[in-house]
Structures are given as C-alpha cells and as structure tokens.
Amino acid sequence: MPITAYCKKCARDVSPGERCPHCGSKLAKSAVRVAWCADHFPLRDWMCWNAAMRIVLPLLGLVFLLVLVLEAITGGLMAVDALLRGGLLFALMGILIIVAALLLLVFILQGEDLMDCVVDGRGVHIQQYLPHPTPLKLMLRLKPASLMEQYNPEDGILLIGQKELLWKDIARVQLWPEKTMILFYAPSWWMRLALPCTPFTYEDSLSFIQEKLGKKKDVKLPGELLLPVQPKAAKAKPQQEEQLSFEDLPAPEASPEPEQEGDFVPLADVLKEIKETENSGS
C-alpha cells in the first residue's frame, strides 16, 4: 500500500478514501501521500561521499591556487615552475588520500541509521533516526552529544535530523533510477535533498512529483516527468464577407424581347365585316 492517507486522529497511514477505516474521521485530500522507511548506511551512500567532497575538493583547489599566486608574486614564473616540479601536486594528492581514508573510518563508525521519507501535498520530507545512539556516533555525525538527553531506551531510536523541501522551492529534479533515488535542486545548481526510494515506492513518488511539478515551466524536469501539453481548441473566426471586384461580378443577363403584337386592324373595317356577315346570314 505505497499510496496512503494520513489520519491525524489515529496518527497512522490508512487506505486512501473519504473516511478513515479505523476511526471513521474524514480524510482531507491533502492527507494523501507516499510514505516509507529505508535503511541507510553512510559508507555505501554515494551522496554522503559527495557531500563531503563538495567541501574538501574546493578547499584543496583554493589552497593550490593561493600557493601558486603567492609563489608567483615573490619569485616569478621560474619559482612557480620549480614549485610544480618540486612535488606540490603529489603533496595535495597525498592530502586527498588521507582525507578519503579518514572519511572512510568516520562513515564506518557512524553506523547505520533509518530514514523516514514522505512525499505529500506540501513537498518532500525526510526524518533521520539513529538506532542505539552513543555520544561518539553523534559527534561523528556533527551532532551535539546533548541530544542523548532526548533518547528514550524504550524507543530504541533517536531523531537526529530532518529535511524538508516544499514544491514551490524546487527548481530542478534529477532521477537516478539505478539507485531508485530522486535528486532535488534549489536553486537549479545546488542539490538540496536526495530522496532514497524503495523499488515499491519509486514509481508512486514519480507520479506524485509529476502531478505537482509537471506543468511548471520554471522547473527543469526529465522527460518522463513532463505532462503532455494539450493543444488549445482554435477559436472559430467569424466569416468575413467576400469583397468582389467589378471583374468578379457576373455579367447581366439579356432581358427577353417583348412579344410582337399582331397587325393593327381599324375599327371601321371590323364593324363593316360584322355587318356583311349579318346580311349574308339573313
């Protein structure tokens, strides 16, 4: 049941519908969400390495440039060439190897944690819990040891961090299907949140993201998350009366000739003929 609805009265996820099947309270449309819990081990998480290297590599690059600039000011180009030939690059490479080894040890000692992930109508939320915490594990995660005061041995886990990213703040989304992971950027050049999905919640999370961001033109999305644009119905233009030129006007038809009347006979001849007819008859 990947897609659920959160019932505030029961404080748990239930089957989506109009009412909670347990307590009968009404479920709001905004209560629909995708929620899951995933095991997380920093040593096997590329995003943990990436987050550390995004700090280490720029610092090493800045030190390298600073040394070159100072050497060029004090000794000129010959001094810079001698410095590069003298093993500066190998020294920086050695520092990078030592830092990577330290990170490996830190990630191992941090131990495994749990990530409670939620995708809902407001955005993406992640809560991180540490099972059986110790002051050392908290220090290695850059958390104050005073958090141990909030630890309840009966629960067995301690909330050590939470991240939240609202839909309106997201500028870019990137997919990593091989790892069933979704990356969110805000702004578009800075990754703010990496969402580790399970094989059972990956597709449902994509559907949720598509529904919320698929129509936004200011958000950079992969092709599978874009909603198809429906063509707008063309408005019927009023038919304009055709303007005819004189050349287009039909030629007038010839009027029929009037029927010719018979020959004119004078009235006196008619009366004379009638009179002769009466005399012949008598």
C-alpha positions as YAML, in Angstrom:
chain: A
units: angstrom
residues:
- id: 1
  name: MET
  ca: [0.00, 0.00, 0.00]
- id: 2
  name: PRO
  ca: [2.53, 2.66, -1.12]
- id: 3
  name: ILE
  ca: [-0.03, 5.47, -1.60]
- id: 4
  name: THR
  ca: [-1.78, 6.14, 1.70]
- id: 5
  name: ALA
  ca: [-3.67, 8.83, 3.58]
- id: 6
  name: TYR
  ca: [-2.55, 10.07, 6.97]
- id: 7
  name: CYS
  ca: [-5.24, 10.09, 9.64]
- id: 8
  name: LYS
  ca: [-4.49, 12.74, 12.25]
- id: 9
  name: LYS
  ca: [-6.81, 11.17, 14.80]
- id: 10
  name: CYS
  ca: [-5.28, 7.69, 14.51]
- id: 11
  name: ALA
  ca: [-1.79, 9.14, 13.80]
- id: 12
  name: ARG
  ca: [-1.10, 6.48, 11.18]
- id: 13
  name: ASP
  ca: [-1.34, 5.78, 7.47]
- id: 14
  name: VAL
  ca: [-4.54, 4.19, 6.21]
- id: 15
  name: SER
  ca: [-6.04, 3.31, 2.85]
- id: 16
  name: PRO
  ca: [-6.95, 6.47, 0.91]
- id: 17
  name: GLY
  ca: [-10.65, 7.31, 0.85]
- id: 18
  name: GLU
  ca: [-13.19, 9.75, 2.20]
- id: 19
  name: ARG
  ca: [-13.08, 8.39, 5.76]
- id: 20
  name: CYS
  ca: [-10.62, 6.53, 7.96]
- id: 21
  name: PRO
  ca: [-11.46, 2.80, 8.03]
- id: 22
  name: HIS
  ca: [-10.46, 2.62, 11.73]
- id: 23
  name: CYS
  ca: [-11.92, 5.68, 13.46]
- id: 24
  name: GLY
  ca: [-14.33, 6.96, 10.79]
- id: 25
  name: SER
  ca: [-12.95, 10.51, 10.76]
- id: 26
  name: LYS
  ca: [-12.99, 12.41, 7.48]
- id: 27
  name: LEU
  ca: [-9.78, 12.35, 5.44]
- id: 28
  name: ALA
  ca: [-8.76, 15.51, 3.61]
- id: 29
  name: LYS
  ca: [-7.45, 15.37, 0.06]
- id: 30
  name: SER
  ca: [-4.16, 16.84, 1.28]
- id: 31
  name: ALA
  ca: [-3.71, 13.79, 3.52]
- id: 32
  name: VAL
  ca: [-2.83, 11.58, 0.54]
- id: 33
  name: ARG
  ca: [0.89, 10.80, 0.49]
- id: 34
  name: VAL
  ca: [3.61, 8.26, -0.21]
- id: 35
  name: ALA
  ca: [5.44, 7.24, 2.98]
- id: 36
  name: TRP
  ca: [8.14, 4.65, 3.63]
- id: 37
  name: CYS
  ca: [11.13, 3.88, 5.83]
- id: 38
  name: ALA
  ca: [14.55, 2.99, 4.38]
- id: 39
  name: ASP
  ca: [17.75, 1.69, 5.94]
- id: 40
  name: HIS
  ca: [20.72, 3.97, 5.34]
- id: 41
  name: PHE
  ca: [24.41, 3.19, 5.70]
- id: 42
  name: PRO
  ca: [26.66, 6.22, 5.04]
- id: 43
  name: LEU
  ca: [29.57, 4.06, 3.88]
- id: 44
  name: ARG
  ca: [27.56, 2.75, 0.91]
- id: 45
  name: ASP
  ca: [25.82, 6.04, 0.15]
- id: 46
  name: TRP
  ca: [27.46, 7.97, -2.68]
- id: 47
  name: MET
  ca: [25.60, 11.12, -1.62]
- id: 48
  name: CYS
  ca: [27.46, 11.14, 1.73]
- id: 49
  name: TRP
  ca: [30.77, 10.97, -0.09]
- id: 50
  name: ASN
  ca: [29.58, 13.63, -2.49]
- id: 51
  name: ALA
  ca: [28.54, 15.97, 0.32]
- id: 52
  name: ALA
  ca: [31.99, 15.65, 1.95]
- id: 53
  name: MET
  ca: [33.94, 16.02, -1.30]
- id: 54
  name: ARG
  ca: [31.99, 19.13, -2.27]
- id: 55
  name: ILE
  ca: [33.73, 20.77, 0.70]
- id: 56
  name: VAL
  ca: [37.15, 19.08, 0.56]
- id: 57
  name: LEU
  ca: [37.88, 19.48, -3.16]
- id: 58
  name: PRO
  ca: [37.11, 23.23, -3.37]
- id: 59
  name: LEU
  ca: [39.30, 23.80, -0.28]
- id: 60
  name: LEU
  ca: [42.22, 21.90, -1.80]
- id: 61
  name: GLY
  ca: [41.78, 23.79, -5.08]
- id: 62
  name: LEU
  ca: [41.73, 27.11, -3.22]
- id: 63
  name: VAL
  ca: [44.93, 26.22, -1.32]
- id: 64
  name: PHE
  ca: [46.61, 25.18, -4.58]
- id: 65
  name: LEU
  ca: [45.75, 28.47, -6.31]
- id: 66
  name: LEU
  ca: [46.73, 30.52, -3.27]
- id: 67
  name: VAL
  ca: [50.17, 28.87, -3.09]
- id: 68
  name: LEU
  ca: [50.74, 29.44, -6.80]
- id: 69
  name: VAL
  ca: [49.75, 33.11, -6.62]
- id: 70
  name: LEU
  ca: [51.98, 33.80, -3.61]
- id: 71
  name: GLU
  ca: [54.89, 32.00, -5.24]
- id: 72
  name: ALA
  ca: [54.40, 33.94, -8.49]
- id: 73
  name: ILE
  ca: [54.38, 37.27, -6.59]
- id: 74
  name: THR
  ca: [57.51, 36.53, -4.59]
- id: 75
  name: GLY
  ca: [59.61, 34.57, -7.10]
- id: 76
  name: GLY
  ca: [58.02, 34.91, -10.54]
- id: 77
  name: LEU
  ca: [57.22, 32.25, -13.11]
- id: 78
  name: MET
  ca: [60.51, 30.44, -12.53]
- id: 79
  name: ALA
  ca: [59.57, 29.89, -8.88]
- id: 80
  name: VAL
  ca: [56.12, 28.60, -9.88]
- id: 81
  name: ASP
  ca: [57.69, 26.13, -12.30]
- id: 82
  name: ALA
  ca: [60.13, 24.96, -9.66]
- id: 83
  name: LEU
  ca: [57.26, 24.55, -7.16]
- id: 84
  name: LEU
  ca: [55.27, 22.40, -9.57]
- id: 85
  name: ARG
  ca: [58.30, 20.28, -10.35]
- id: 86
  name: GLY
  ca: [59.11, 20.02, -6.66]
- id: 87
  name: GLY
  ca: [56.10, 17.90, -5.80]
- id: 88
  name: LEU
  ca: [53.26, 20.27, -4.88]
- id: 89
  name: LEU
  ca: [50.75, 18.23, -6.84]
- id: 90
  name: PHE
  ca: [51.89, 14.99, -5.18]
- id: 91
  name: ALA
  ca: [51.55, 16.65, -1.77]
- id: 92
  name: LEU
  ca: [47.99, 17.70, -2.50]
- id: 93
  name: MET
  ca: [47.21, 14.21, -3.80]
- id: 94
  name: GLY
  ca: [48.57, 12.73, -0.58]
- id: 95
  name: ILE
  ca: [46.37, 15.06, 1.48]
- id: 96
  name: LEU
  ca: [43.35, 13.99, -0.58]
- id: 97
  name: ILE
  ca: [44.12, 10.29, 0.05]
- id: 98
  name: ILE
  ca: [44.47, 10.92, 3.80]
- id: 99
  name: VAL
  ca: [41.16, 12.80, 3.87]
- id: 100
  name: ALA
  ca: [39.41, 9.98, 1.97]
- id: 101
  name: ALA
  ca: [40.79, 7.41, 4.45]
- id: 102
  name: LEU
  ca: [39.54, 9.49, 7.38]
- id: 103
  name: LEU
  ca: [36.11, 9.80, 5.79]
- id: 104
  name: LEU
  ca: [36.03, 6.02, 5.30]
- id: 105
  name: LEU
  ca: [36.75, 5.50, 9.00]
- id: 106
  name: VAL
  ca: [34.16, 8.10, 10.04]
- id: 107
  name: PHE
  ca: [31.42, 6.56, 7.88]
- id: 108
  name: ILE
  ca: [32.13, 3.11, 9.32]
- id: 109
  name: LEU
  ca: [31.97, 4.36, 12.92]
- id: 110
  name: GLN
  ca: [28.80, 6.37, 12.26]
- id: 111
  name: GLY
  ca: [26.85, 3.15, 11.88]
- id: 112
  name: GLU
  ca: [23.53, 2.54, 10.19]
- id: 113
  name: ASP
  ca: [20.51, 4.84, 10.51]
- id: 114
  name: LEU
  ca: [16.87, 4.93, 9.43]
- id: 115
  name: MET
  ca: [15.30, 7.43, 7.08]
- id: 116
  name: ASP
  ca: [11.56, 8.12, 7.31]
- id: 117
  name: CYS
  ca: [10.56, 9.56, 3.91]
- id: 118
  name: VAL
  ca: [7.28, 11.25, 2.96]
- id: 119
  name: VAL
  ca: [6.08, 12.79, -0.32]
- id: 120
  name: ASP
  ca: [2.81, 14.68, 0.18]
- id: 121
  name: GLY
  ca: [0.88, 17.72, -0.99]
- id: 122
  name: ARG
  ca: [3.30, 20.16, 0.67]
- id: 123
  name: GLY
  ca: [6.60, 18.76, -0.56]
- id: 124
  name: VAL
  ca: [9.28, 16.20, 0.29]
- id: 125
  name: HIS
  ca: [10.17, 15.40, 3.91]
- id: 126
  name: ILE
  ca: [12.90, 13.22, 5.42]
- id: 127
  name: GLN
  ca: [13.43, 12.43, 9.10]
- id: 128
  name: GLN
  ca: [16.64, 10.66, 10.11]
- id: 129
  name: TYR
  ca: [16.75, 8.37, 13.17]
- id: 130
  name: LEU
  ca: [19.80, 6.78, 14.80]
- id: 131
  name: PRO
  ca: [19.24, 3.37, 16.44]
- id: 132
  name: HIS
  ca: [21.01, 2.87, 19.77]
- id: 133
  name: PRO
  ca: [22.84, 6.21, 19.69]
- id: 134
  name: THR
  ca: [26.09, 6.91, 21.52]
- id: 135
  name: PRO
  ca: [27.92, 10.20, 22.12]
- id: 136
  name: LEU
  ca: [30.65, 9.06, 19.70]
- id: 137
  name: LYS
  ca: [28.16, 8.37, 16.89]
- id: 138
  name: LEU
  ca: [26.57, 11.76, 17.44]
- id: 139
  name: MET
  ca: [29.95, 13.56, 17.38]
- id: 140
  name: LEU
  ca: [30.95, 11.78, 14.16]
- id: 141
  name: ARG
  ca: [27.68, 12.99, 12.61]
- id: 142
  name: LEU
  ca: [28.46, 16.55, 13.78]
- id: 143
  name: LYS
  ca: [25.60, 16.43, 16.26]
- id: 144
  name: PRO
  ca: [25.87, 17.68, 19.86]
- id: 145
  name: ALA
  ca: [26.23, 14.98, 22.49]
- id: 146
  name: SER
  ca: [23.46, 16.74, 24.45]
- id: 147
  name: LEU
  ca: [20.94, 15.02, 22.16]
- id: 148
  name: MET
  ca: [21.40, 11.92, 24.30]
- id: 149
  name: GLU
  ca: [19.13, 13.60, 26.85]
- id: 150
  name: GLN
  ca: [16.22, 13.13, 24.43]
- id: 151
  name: TYR
  ca: [16.92, 9.46, 23.90]
- id: 152
  name: ASN
  ca: [14.34, 7.03, 25.25]
- id: 153
  name: PRO
  ca: [15.77, 3.48, 25.56]
- id: 154
  name: GLU
  ca: [12.27, 2.05, 25.17]
- id: 155
  name: ASP
  ca: [12.01, 3.57, 21.67]
- id: 156
  name: GLY
  ca: [15.48, 2.45, 20.69]
- id: 157
  name: ILE
  ca: [15.91, 5.30, 18.17]
- id: 158
  name: LEU
  ca: [16.75, 8.99, 18.35]
- id: 159
  name: LEU
  ca: [15.74, 11.72, 15.91]
- id: 160
  name: ILE
  ca: [19.00, 13.32, 14.74]
- id: 161
  name: GLY
  ca: [17.87, 15.44, 11.80]
- id: 162
  name: GLN
  ca: [15.12, 16.31, 9.38]
- id: 163
  name: LYS
  ca: [14.97, 17.89, 5.94]
- id: 164
  name: GLU
  ca: [12.05, 19.47, 4.15]
- id: 165
  name: LEU
  ca: [11.72, 20.89, 0.65]
- id: 166
  name: LEU
  ca: [8.46, 22.46, -0.50]
- id: 167
  name: TRP
  ca: [7.19, 22.13, -4.06]
- id: 168
  name: LYS
  ca: [7.33, 25.89, -4.63]
- id: 169
  name: ASP
  ca: [11.05, 25.97, -3.83]
- id: 170
  name: ILE
  ca: [12.17, 23.17, -6.16]
- id: 171
  name: ALA
  ca: [14.00, 24.39, -9.29]
- id: 172
  name: ARG
  ca: [15.23, 21.11, -10.82]
- id: 173
  name: VAL
  ca: [14.64, 17.37, -10.46]
- id: 174
  name: GLN
  ca: [17.09, 14.67, -11.49]
- id: 175
  name: LEU
  ca: [16.47, 10.91, -11.50]
- id: 176
  name: TRP
  ca: [18.85, 8.11, -10.60]
- id: 177
  name: PRO
  ca: [16.79, 5.00, -11.48]
- id: 178
  name: GLU
  ca: [19.67, 2.55, -10.89]
- id: 179
  name: LYS
  ca: [19.66, 3.57, -7.23]
- id: 180
  name: THR
  ca: [15.90, 4.36, -7.12]
- id: 181
  name: MET
  ca: [16.90, 7.83, -5.96]
- id: 182
  name: ILE
  ca: [15.43, 11.24, -6.78]
- id: 183
  name: LEU
  ca: [17.55, 14.39, -6.50]
- id: 184
  name: PHE
  ca: [16.00, 17.79, -5.83]
- id: 185
  name: TYR
  ca: [17.77, 21.08, -6.55]
- id: 186
  name: ALA
  ca: [17.00, 24.54, -5.17]
- id: 187
  name: PRO
  ca: [18.30, 26.60, -6.89]
- id: 188
  name: SER
  ca: [18.95, 24.62, -10.06]
- id: 189
  name: TRP
  ca: [22.73, 24.43, -9.50]
- id: 190
  name: TRP
  ca: [22.64, 23.24, -5.85]
- id: 191
  name: MET
  ca: [21.35, 19.87, -4.70]
- id: 192
  name: ARG
  ca: [19.26, 20.35, -1.58]
- id: 193
  name: LEU
  ca: [17.82, 16.90, -0.96]
- id: 194
  name: ALA
  ca: [18.39, 13.31, -2.09]
- id: 195
  name: LEU
  ca: [15.34, 11.08, -1.70]
- id: 196
  name: PRO
  ca: [16.19, 7.36, -1.37]
- id: 197
  name: CYS
  ca: [13.16, 5.40, -2.61]
- id: 198
  name: THR
  ca: [12.42, 1.69, -2.47]
- id: 199
  name: PRO
  ca: [11.51, -0.36, -5.56]
- id: 200
  name: PHE
  ca: [7.89, -0.29, -4.33]
- id: 201
  name: THR
  ca: [7.66, 3.49, -3.83]
- id: 202
  name: TYR
  ca: [9.80, 4.84, -6.70]
- id: 203
  name: GLU
  ca: [7.06, 4.89, -9.36]
- id: 204
  name: ASP
  ca: [4.42, 6.26, -6.97]
- id: 205
  name: SER
  ca: [6.79, 9.05, -5.93]
- id: 206
  name: LEU
  ca: [7.40, 9.92, -9.58]
- id: 207
  name: SER
  ca: [3.65, 10.11, -10.18]
- id: 208
  name: PHE
  ca: [3.26, 12.43, -7.21]
- id: 209
  name: ILE
  ca: [6.10, 14.66, -8.43]
- id: 210
  name: GLN
  ca: [4.68, 14.72, -11.96]
- id: 211
  name: GLU
  ca: [1.30, 15.83, -10.64]
- id: 212
  name: LYS
  ca: [2.82, 18.68, -8.60]
- id: 213
  name: LEU
  ca: [5.59, 19.90, -10.93]
- id: 214
  name: GLY
  ca: [4.74, 18.52, -14.38]
- id: 215
  name: LYS
  ca: [3.04, 21.72, -15.58]
- id: 216
  name: LYS
  ca: [5.51, 24.23, -14.13]
- id: 217
  name: LYS
  ca: [7.57, 25.85, -16.85]
- id: 218
  name: ASP
  ca: [10.16, 27.27, -14.45]
- id: 219
  name: VAL
  ca: [11.17, 23.82, -13.12]
- id: 220
  name: LYS
  ca: [13.69, 21.69, -15.02]
- id: 221
  name: LEU
  ca: [12.32, 18.15, -15.21]
- id: 222
  name: PRO
  ca: [13.38, 14.96, -17.01]
- id: 223
  name: GLY
  ca: [11.22, 13.96, -19.95]
- id: 224
  name: GLU
  ca: [9.34, 11.21, -18.08]
- id: 225
  name: LEU
  ca: [8.01, 13.73, -15.55]
- id: 226
  name: LEU
  ca: [6.69, 16.28, -18.04]
- id: 227
  name: LEU
  ca: [2.94, 16.29, -18.53]
- id: 228
  name: PRO
  ca: [1.81, 16.27, -22.18]
- id: 229
  name: VAL
  ca: [0.60, 19.67, -23.30]
- id: 230
  name: GLN
  ca: [-2.95, 19.52, -24.58]
- id: 231
  name: PRO
  ca: [-3.49, 21.65, -27.68]
- id: 232
  name: LYS
  ca: [-5.90, 24.50, -27.18]
- id: 233
  name: ALA
  ca: [-9.05, 24.48, -29.27]
- id: 234
  name: ALA
  ca: [-8.80, 27.03, -32.05]
- id: 235
  name: LYS
  ca: [-11.40, 29.76, -31.80]
- id: 236
  name: ALA
  ca: [-13.80, 29.94, -34.76]
- id: 237
  name: LYS
  ca: [-13.15, 33.11, -36.66]
- id: 238
  name: PRO
  ca: [-16.22, 34.98, -37.92]
- id: 239
  name: GLN
  ca: [-16.63, 34.59, -41.63]
- id: 240
  name: GLN
  ca: [-15.89, 37.79, -43.42]
- id: 241
  name: GLU
  ca: [-17.98, 38.81, -46.37]
- id: 242
  name: GLU
  ca: [-16.12, 38.38, -49.60]
- id: 243
  name: GLN
  ca: [-15.38, 41.63, -51.31]
- id: 244
  name: LEU
  ca: [-15.95, 41.25, -55.04]
- id: 245
  name: SER
  ca: [-14.32, 43.41, -57.64]
- id: 246
  name: PHE
  ca: [-16.02, 44.53, -60.82]
- id: 247
  name: GLU
  ca: [-14.27, 41.75, -62.69]
- id: 248
  name: ASP
  ca: [-15.82, 39.17, -60.32]
- id: 249
  name: LEU
  ca: [-19.40, 40.44, -60.79]
- id: 250
  name: PRO
  ca: [-21.48, 38.22, -63.11]
- id: 251
  name: ALA
  ca: [-22.44, 39.69, -66.45]
- id: 252
  name: PRO
  ca: [-26.11, 40.86, -66.57]
- id: 253
  name: GLU
  ca: [-28.42, 38.56, -68.45]
- id: 254
  name: ALA
  ca: [-30.09, 39.92, -71.59]
- id: 255
  name: SER
  ca: [-33.71, 40.87, -71.00]
- id: 256
  name: PRO
  ca: [-36.21, 38.89, -73.10]
- id: 257
  name: GLU
  ca: [-37.52, 40.65, -76.15]
- id: 258
  name: PRO
  ca: [-41.22, 41.64, -75.92]
- id: 259
  name: GLU
  ca: [-43.61, 39.54, -77.91]
- id: 260
  name: GLN
  ca: [-44.62, 41.14, -81.16]
- id: 261
  name: GLU
  ca: [-48.28, 42.04, -81.39]
- id: 262
  name: GLY
  ca: [-50.45, 41.15, -84.46]
- id: 263
  name: ASP
  ca: [-51.18, 43.57, -87.35]
- id: 264
  name: PHE
  ca: [-53.43, 46.55, -86.43]
- id: 265
  name: VAL
  ca: [-57.00, 46.43, -87.92]
- id: 266
  name: PRO
  ca: [-59.09, 49.67, -87.94]
- id: 267
  name: LEU
  ca: [-62.39, 49.61, -86.04]
- id: 268
  name: ALA
  ca: [-64.41, 50.71, -89.07]
- id: 269
  name: ASP
  ca: [-63.27, 47.66, -91.06]
- id: 270
  name: VAL
  ca: [-64.24, 45.39, -88.17]
- id: 271
  name: LEU
  ca: [-67.78, 46.85, -87.97]
- id: 272
  name: LYS
  ca: [-68.13, 46.60, -91.74]
- id: 273
  name: GLU
  ca: [-67.13, 42.95, -91.69]
- id: 274
  name: ILE
  ca: [-69.65, 42.20, -88.94]
- id: 275
  name: LYS
  ca: [-72.41, 43.93, -90.80]
- id: 276
  name: GLU
  ca: [-71.69, 41.98, -94.03]
- id: 277
  name: THR
  ca: [-71.78, 38.73, -92.08]
- id: 278
  name: GLU
  ca: [-75.26, 39.54, -90.67]
- id: 279
  name: ASN
  ca: [-76.67, 40.46, -94.16]
- id: 280
  name: SER
  ca: [-75.37, 37.27, -95.72]
- id: 281
  name: GLY
  ca: [-76.97, 35.31, -92.99]
- id: 282
  name: SER
  ca: [-80.35, 36.88, -93.46]
...
